Tab-separated table of C-alpha atoms in Angstrom:
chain	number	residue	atom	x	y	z
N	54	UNK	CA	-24.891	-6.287	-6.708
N	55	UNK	CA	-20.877	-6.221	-7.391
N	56	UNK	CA	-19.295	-3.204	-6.141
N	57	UNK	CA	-17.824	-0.408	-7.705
N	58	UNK	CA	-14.290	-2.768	-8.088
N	59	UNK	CA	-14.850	-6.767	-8.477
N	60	UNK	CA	-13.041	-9.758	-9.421
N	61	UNK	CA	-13.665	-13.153	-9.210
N	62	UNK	CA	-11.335	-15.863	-9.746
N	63	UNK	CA	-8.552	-13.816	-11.427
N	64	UNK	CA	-5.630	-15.766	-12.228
N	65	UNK	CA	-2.415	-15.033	-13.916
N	66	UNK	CA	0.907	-17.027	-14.762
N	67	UNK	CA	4.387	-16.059	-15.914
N	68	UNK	CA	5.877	-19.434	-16.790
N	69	UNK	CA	5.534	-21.641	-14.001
N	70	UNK	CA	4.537	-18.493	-11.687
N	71	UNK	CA	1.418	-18.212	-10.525
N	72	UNK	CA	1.074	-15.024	-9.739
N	73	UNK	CA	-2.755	-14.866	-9.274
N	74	UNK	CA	-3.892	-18.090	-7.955
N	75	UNK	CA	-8.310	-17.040	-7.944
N	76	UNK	CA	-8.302	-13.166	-6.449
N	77	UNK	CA	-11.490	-12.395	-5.694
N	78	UNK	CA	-12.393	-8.962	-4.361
N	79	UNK	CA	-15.709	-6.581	-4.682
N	80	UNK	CA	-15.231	-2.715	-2.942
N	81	UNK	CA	-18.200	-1.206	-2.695
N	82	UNK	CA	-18.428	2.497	-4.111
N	83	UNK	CA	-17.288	5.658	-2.254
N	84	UNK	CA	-15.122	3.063	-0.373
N	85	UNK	CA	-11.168	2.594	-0.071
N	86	UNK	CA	-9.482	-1.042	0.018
N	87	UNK	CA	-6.366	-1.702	1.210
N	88	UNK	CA	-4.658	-4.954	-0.333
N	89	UNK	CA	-1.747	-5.688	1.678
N	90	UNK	CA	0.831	-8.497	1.339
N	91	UNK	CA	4.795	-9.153	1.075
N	92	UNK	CA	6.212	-8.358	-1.857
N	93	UNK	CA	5.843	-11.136	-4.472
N	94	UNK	CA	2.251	-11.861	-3.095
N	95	UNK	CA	0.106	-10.350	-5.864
N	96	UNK	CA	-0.931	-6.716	-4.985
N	97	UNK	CA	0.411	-5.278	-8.345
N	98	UNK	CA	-0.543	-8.173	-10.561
N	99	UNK	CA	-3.992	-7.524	-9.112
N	100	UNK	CA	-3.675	-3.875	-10.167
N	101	UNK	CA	-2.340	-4.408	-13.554
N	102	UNK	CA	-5.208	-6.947	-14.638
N	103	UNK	CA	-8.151	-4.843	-12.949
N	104	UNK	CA	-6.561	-1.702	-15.285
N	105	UNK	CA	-6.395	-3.507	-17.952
N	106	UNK	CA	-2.440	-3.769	-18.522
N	107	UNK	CA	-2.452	-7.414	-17.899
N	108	UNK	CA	-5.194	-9.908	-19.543
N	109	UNK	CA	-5.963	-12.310	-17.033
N	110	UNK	CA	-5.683	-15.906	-17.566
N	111	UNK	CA	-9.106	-16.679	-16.156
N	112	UNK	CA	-11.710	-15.237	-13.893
N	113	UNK	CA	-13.967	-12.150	-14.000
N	114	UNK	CA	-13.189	-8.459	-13.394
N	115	UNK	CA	-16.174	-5.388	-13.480
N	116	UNK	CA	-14.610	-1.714	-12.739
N	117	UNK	CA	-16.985	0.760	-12.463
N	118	UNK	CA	-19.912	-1.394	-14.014
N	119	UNK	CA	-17.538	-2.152	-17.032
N	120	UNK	CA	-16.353	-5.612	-18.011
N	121	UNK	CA	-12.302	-5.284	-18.292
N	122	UNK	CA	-11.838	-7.698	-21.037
N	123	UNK	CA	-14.682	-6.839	-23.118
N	124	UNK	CA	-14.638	-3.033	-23.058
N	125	UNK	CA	-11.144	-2.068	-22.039
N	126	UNK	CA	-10.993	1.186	-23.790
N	127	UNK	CA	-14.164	2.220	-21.832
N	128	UNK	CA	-12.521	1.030	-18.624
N	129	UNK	CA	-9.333	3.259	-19.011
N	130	UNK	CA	-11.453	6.103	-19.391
N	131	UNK	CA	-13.403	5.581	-16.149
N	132	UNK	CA	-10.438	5.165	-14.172
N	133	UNK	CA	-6.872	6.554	-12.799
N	134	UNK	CA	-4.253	4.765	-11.597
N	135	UNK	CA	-0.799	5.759	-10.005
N	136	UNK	CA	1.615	2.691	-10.664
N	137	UNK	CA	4.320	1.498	-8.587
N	138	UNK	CA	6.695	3.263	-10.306
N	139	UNK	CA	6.779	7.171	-11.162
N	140	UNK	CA	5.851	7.286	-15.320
N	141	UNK	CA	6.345	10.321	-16.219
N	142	UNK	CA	8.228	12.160	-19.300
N	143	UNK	CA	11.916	12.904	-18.393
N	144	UNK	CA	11.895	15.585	-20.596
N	145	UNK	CA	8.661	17.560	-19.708
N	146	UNK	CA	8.482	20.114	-17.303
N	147	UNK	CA	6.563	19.167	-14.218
N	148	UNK	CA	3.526	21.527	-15.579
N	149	UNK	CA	4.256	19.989	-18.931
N	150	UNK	CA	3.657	16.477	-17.679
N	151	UNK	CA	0.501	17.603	-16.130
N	152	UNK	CA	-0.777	19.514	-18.918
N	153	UNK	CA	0.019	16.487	-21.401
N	154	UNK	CA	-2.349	14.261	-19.261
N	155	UNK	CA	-5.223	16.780	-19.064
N	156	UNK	CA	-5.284	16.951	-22.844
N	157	UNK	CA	-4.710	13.372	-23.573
N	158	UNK	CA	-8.338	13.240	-21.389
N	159	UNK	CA	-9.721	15.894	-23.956
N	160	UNK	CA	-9.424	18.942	-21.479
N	161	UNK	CA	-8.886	21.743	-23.202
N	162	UNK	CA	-5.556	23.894	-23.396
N	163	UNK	CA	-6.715	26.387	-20.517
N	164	UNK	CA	-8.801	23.848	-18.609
N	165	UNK	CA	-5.888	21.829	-18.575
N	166	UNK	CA	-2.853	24.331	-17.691
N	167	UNK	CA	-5.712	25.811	-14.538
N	168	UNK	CA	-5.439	22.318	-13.356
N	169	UNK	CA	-1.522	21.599	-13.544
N	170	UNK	CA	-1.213	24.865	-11.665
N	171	UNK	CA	-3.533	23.643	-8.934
N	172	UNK	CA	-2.167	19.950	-8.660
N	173	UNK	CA	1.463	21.618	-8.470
N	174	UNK	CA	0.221	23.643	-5.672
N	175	UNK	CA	-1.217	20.853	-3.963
N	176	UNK	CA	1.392	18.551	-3.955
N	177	UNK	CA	4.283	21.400	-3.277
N	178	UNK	CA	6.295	21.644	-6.486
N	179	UNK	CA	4.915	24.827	-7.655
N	180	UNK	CA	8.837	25.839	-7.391
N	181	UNK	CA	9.821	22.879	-9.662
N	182	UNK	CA	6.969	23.635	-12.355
N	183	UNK	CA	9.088	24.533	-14.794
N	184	UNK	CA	12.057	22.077	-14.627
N	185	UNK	CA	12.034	19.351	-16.166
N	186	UNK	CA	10.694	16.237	-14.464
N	187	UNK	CA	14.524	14.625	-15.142
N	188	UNK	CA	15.951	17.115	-12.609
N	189	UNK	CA	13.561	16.139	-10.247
N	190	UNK	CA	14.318	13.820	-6.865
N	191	UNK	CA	12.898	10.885	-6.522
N	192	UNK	CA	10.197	12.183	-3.683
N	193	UNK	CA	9.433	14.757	-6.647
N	194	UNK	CA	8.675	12.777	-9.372
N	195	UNK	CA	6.806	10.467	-7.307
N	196	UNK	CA	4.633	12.932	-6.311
N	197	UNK	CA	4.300	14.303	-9.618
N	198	UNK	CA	3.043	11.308	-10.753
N	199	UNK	CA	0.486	11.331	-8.541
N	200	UNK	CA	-0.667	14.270	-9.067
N	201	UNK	CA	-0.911	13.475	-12.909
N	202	UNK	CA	-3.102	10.450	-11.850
N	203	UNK	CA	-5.124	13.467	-10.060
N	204	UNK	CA	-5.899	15.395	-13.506
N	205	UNK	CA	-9.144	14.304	-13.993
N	206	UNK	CA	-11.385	13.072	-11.132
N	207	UNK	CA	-12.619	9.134	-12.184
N	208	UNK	CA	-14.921	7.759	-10.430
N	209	UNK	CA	-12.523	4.631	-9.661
N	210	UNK	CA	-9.099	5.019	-8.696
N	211	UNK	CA	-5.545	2.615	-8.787
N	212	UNK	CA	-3.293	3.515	-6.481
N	213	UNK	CA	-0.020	0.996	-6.415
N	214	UNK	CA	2.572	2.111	-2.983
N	215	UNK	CA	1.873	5.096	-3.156
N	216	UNK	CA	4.064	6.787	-1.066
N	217	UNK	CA	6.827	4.453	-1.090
N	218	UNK	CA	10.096	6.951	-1.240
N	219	UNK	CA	7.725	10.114	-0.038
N	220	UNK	CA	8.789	11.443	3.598
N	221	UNK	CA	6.561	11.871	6.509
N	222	UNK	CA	5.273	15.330	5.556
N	223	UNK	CA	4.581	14.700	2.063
N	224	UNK	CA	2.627	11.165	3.013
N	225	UNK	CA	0.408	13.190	5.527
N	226	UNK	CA	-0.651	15.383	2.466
N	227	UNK	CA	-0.933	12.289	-0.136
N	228	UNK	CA	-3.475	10.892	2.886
N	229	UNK	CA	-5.373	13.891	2.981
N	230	UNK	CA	-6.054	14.161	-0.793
N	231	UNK	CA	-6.919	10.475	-0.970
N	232	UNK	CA	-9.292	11.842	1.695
N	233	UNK	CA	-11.036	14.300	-0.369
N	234	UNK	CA	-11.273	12.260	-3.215
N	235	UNK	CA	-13.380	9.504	-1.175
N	236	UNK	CA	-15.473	11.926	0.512
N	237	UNK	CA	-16.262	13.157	-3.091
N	238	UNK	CA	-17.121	9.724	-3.938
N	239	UNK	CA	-14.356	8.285	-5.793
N	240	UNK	CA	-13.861	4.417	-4.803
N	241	UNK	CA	-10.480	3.426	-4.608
N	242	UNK	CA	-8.176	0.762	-4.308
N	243	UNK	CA	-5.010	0.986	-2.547
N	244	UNK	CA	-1.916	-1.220	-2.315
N	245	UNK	CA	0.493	-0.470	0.472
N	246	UNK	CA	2.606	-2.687	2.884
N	247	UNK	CA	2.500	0.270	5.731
N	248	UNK	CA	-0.370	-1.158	7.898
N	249	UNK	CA	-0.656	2.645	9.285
N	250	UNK	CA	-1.348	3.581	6.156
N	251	UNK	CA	-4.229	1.643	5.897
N	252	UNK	CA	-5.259	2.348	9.315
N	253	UNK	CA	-5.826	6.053	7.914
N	254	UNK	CA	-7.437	5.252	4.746
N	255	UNK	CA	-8.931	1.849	4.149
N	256	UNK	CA	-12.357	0.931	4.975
N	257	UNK	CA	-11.408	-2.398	4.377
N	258	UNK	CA	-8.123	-4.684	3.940
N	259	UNK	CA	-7.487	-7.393	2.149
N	260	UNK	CA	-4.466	-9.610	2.793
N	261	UNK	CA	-2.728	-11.010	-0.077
N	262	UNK	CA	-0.128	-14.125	-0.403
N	263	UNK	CA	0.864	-16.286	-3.044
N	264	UNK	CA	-1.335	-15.057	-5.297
N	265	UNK	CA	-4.647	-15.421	-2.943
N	266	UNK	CA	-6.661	-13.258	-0.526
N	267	UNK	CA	-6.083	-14.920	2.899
N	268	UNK	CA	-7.959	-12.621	5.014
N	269	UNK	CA	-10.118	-9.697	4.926
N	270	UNK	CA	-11.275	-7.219	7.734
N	271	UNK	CA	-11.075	-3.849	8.908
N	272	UNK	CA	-7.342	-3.146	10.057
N	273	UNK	CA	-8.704	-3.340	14.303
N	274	UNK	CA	-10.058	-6.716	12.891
N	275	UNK	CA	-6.935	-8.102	11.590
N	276	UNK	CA	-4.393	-6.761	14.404
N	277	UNK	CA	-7.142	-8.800	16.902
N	278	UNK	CA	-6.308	-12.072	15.132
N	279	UNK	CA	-2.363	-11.491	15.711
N	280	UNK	CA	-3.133	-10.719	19.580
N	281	UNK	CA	-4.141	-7.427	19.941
N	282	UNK	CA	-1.418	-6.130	21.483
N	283	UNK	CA	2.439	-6.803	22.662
N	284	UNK	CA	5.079	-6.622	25.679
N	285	UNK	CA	8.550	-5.911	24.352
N	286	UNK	CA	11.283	-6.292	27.231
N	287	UNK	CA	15.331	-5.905	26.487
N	288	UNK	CA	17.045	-7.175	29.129
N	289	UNK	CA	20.030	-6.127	30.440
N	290	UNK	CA	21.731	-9.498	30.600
N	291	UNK	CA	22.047	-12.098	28.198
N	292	UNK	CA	21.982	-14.871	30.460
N	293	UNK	CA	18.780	-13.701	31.776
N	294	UNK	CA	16.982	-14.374	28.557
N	295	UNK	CA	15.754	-17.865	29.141
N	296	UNK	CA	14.113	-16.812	32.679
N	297	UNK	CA	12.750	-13.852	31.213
N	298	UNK	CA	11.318	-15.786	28.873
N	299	UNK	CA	9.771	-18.304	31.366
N	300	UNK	CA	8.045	-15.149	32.950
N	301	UNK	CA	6.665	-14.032	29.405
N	302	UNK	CA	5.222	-16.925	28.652
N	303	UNK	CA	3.032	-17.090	31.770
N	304	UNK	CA	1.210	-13.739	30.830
N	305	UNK	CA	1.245	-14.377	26.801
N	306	UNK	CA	-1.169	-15.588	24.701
N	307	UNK	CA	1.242	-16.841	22.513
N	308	UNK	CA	5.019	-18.083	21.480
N	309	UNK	CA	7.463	-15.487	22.431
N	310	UNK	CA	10.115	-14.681	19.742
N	311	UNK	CA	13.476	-13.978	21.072
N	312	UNK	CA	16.272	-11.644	19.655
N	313	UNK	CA	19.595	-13.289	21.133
N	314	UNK	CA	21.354	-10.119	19.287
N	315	UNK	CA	19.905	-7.615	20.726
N	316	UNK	CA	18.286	-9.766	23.904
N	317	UNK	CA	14.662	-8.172	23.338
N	318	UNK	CA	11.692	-11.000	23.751
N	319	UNK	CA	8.422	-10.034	22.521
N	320	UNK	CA	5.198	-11.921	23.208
N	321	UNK	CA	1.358	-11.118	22.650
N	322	UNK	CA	-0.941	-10.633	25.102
N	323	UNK	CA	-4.315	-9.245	26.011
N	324	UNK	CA	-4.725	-6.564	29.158
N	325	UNK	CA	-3.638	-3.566	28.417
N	326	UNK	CA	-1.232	-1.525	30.970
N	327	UNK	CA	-2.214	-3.153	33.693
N	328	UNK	CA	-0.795	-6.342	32.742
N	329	UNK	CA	2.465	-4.725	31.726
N	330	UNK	CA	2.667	-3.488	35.879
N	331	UNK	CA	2.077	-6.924	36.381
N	332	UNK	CA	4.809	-8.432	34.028
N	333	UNK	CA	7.078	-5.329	35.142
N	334	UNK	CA	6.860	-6.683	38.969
N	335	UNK	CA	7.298	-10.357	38.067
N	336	UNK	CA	10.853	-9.520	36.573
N	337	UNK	CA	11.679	-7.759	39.615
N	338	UNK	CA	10.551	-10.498	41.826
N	339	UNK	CA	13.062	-13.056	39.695
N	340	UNK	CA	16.067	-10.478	39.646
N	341	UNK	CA	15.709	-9.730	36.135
N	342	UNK	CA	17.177	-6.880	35.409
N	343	UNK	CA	15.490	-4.577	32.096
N	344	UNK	CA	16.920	-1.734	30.123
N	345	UNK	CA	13.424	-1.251	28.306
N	346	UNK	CA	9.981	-2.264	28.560
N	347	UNK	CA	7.140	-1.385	26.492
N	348	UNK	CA	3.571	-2.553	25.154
N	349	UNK	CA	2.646	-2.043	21.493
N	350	UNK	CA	-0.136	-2.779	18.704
N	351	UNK	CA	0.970	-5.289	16.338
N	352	UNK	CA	2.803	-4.017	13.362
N	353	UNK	CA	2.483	-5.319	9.608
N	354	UNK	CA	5.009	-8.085	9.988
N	355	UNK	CA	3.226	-9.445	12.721
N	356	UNK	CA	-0.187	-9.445	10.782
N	357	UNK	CA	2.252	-11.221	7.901
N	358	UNK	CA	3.963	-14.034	10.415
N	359	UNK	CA	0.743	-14.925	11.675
N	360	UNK	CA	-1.357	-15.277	8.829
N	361	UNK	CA	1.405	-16.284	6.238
N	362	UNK	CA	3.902	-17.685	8.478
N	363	UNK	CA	6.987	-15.463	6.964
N	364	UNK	CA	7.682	-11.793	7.111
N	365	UNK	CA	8.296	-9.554	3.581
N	366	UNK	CA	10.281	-11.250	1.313
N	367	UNK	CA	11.763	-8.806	-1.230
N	368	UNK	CA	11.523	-10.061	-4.670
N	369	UNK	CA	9.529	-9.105	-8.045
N	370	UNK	CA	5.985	-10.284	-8.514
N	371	UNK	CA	6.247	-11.095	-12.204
N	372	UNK	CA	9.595	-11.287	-14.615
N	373	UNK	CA	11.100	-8.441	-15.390
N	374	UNK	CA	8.630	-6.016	-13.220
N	375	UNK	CA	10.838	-3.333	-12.167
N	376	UNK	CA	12.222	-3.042	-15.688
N	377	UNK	CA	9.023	-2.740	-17.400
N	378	UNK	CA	6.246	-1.481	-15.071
N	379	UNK	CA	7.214	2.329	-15.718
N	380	UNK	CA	6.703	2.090	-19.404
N	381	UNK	CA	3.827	0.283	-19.086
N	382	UNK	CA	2.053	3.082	-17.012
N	383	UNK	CA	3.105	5.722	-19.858
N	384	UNK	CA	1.434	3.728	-21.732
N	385	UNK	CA	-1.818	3.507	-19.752
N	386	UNK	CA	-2.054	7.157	-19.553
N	387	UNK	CA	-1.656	8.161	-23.461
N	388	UNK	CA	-4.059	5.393	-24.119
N	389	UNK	CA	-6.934	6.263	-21.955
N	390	UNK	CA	-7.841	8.778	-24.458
N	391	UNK	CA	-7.888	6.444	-27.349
């Protein structure tokens, strides 16, 4: 039986863009999914058709045992979804903005204001409450629109980056409300390109790219196929690159990438500490001075270069995204109540 999210086959083109080239994804309820991938691969399109701001081309899409194209209207009221970019009214207060969105989901007045209060609490602009939202940084108003996405408590929720521009402290308590919800039994779906992210969150991860899932696993599962772990070494000459390299390659379990600029190599491996002591003595053995050494888990651009082959690229997913997608998630919000 599909999950509480599903799609099958989705696909979506701007022009000659492909932008969805057959998604298919099914999160099973109570769960969270992380759907990673460069920018440009998808995540967002994926979003935007499963909450019903984008009609697919083709393909199939259930959320929360609703069709999306045949009962749209009863999908936007079963969901909430924080887009990639922060839509809220410039011209509202921050408890104005939250108290709109309660009542555009029928709250009542004092329902709704009891709420705002809370959610400003929660996500620390209580101080702020009665500014309005164009004053705001852009940490703030991110966070307010999350908190507006927060109003009601779906039983499905979008969540597109979001913590993108939100510094360490407030990300911690974004993680722990996400936290809450799930153990509450909301099912959500998370995009994010911070792989630590979705080690704290996701029960699953699915990597996106060019418009297609590519892999799927928990985030242990995924770092496994890039190696499992790395040895970092900067050495202190440059000319000693090419021999440190020769002693890298005879422990790693894979190419070595080199850094002429800063003359770091980095390889993967498998072994833990002990191998490092063993690496650590084979430079000293060839003279090979170091000026740092250091084993690490693979990070999100090494989960991208080996299953994609390239690392981020930095462009928009669909034409004219970034001018658009704000609006667009206004809209969403005043017509869930419709």
């Amino acid at each position: 039986m599909p999950g509480a999210i599903y799609a099958e086959g989705l696909v979506k083109t701007f022009g000659d863009v492909r932008a969805l080239d057959g998604v298919d994804l099914d999160v099973p309820e109570g769960t969270v999914l992380g759907l990673l991938g460069p920018n440009g691969a998808g995540k967002t399109t994926t979003v935007r058709c499963l909450t019903t701001l984008l009609r697919p081309d083709s393909g199939k899409a259930v959320v929360a045992g609703l069709d999306v194209l045949r009962h749209p209207n009863e999908v936007r009221r079963s969901i909430g979804l924080s887009g990639q970019f922060a839509a809220v009214d410039e011209y509202l207060t921050g408890r104005e903005n939250l108290q709109m969105v309660g009542q555009l989901y029928q709250m009542k007045a004092k329902e709704a204001k009891v709420r705002a209060d809370e959610l400003l609490e929660q996500f620390n602009l209580a101080d702020a409450a009665d500014r309005t939202a164009k004053t705001y940084s852009g940490g703030m108003r991110r966070r307010l629109d999350l908190a507006a996405a927060l109003v009601v408590s779906p039983p499905v929720m979008f969540m597109d980056e979001p913590t993108t521009g939100l510094d360490p402290r407030n990300r911690q308590q974004l993680w722990e409300v996400i936290k809450q919800l799930v153990s509450g039994g909301t099912t959500l779906l998370l995009t994010t390109q911070y792989l630590e992210e979705a080690d704290h969150l996701a029960h699953d991860i699915a990597v996106v790219d060019h418009g297609r899932v590519i892999a799927r696993g928990t985030s242990d599962q995924l770092k496994a196929r890039t190696g499992g772990e790395r040895v970092e070494v900067v050495v202190h000459d440059r000319e000693h690159i090419p021999t440190a390299a020769e002693v890298l390659a005879g422990f790693g379990k894979g190419d070595t990438s080199i850094e002429d600029h800063t003359r770091m190599l980095t390889v993967p491996v498998t072994g833990g500490a002990k191998l490092l002591a063993e690496v650590i003595r084979e430079l000293d053995a060839r003279g090979i001075e170091i000026d740092d050494i250091g084993l690490r888990r693979p990070t999100l651009d090494d989960v991208f270069l080996s299953l994609t082959g390239h690392v981020a690229e930095v462009k928009d997913e669909e034409p004219g995204a970034a001018a658009g997608a704000a609006a667009k998630d206004r809209r969403h919000k005043k017509e869930t109540a419709k």
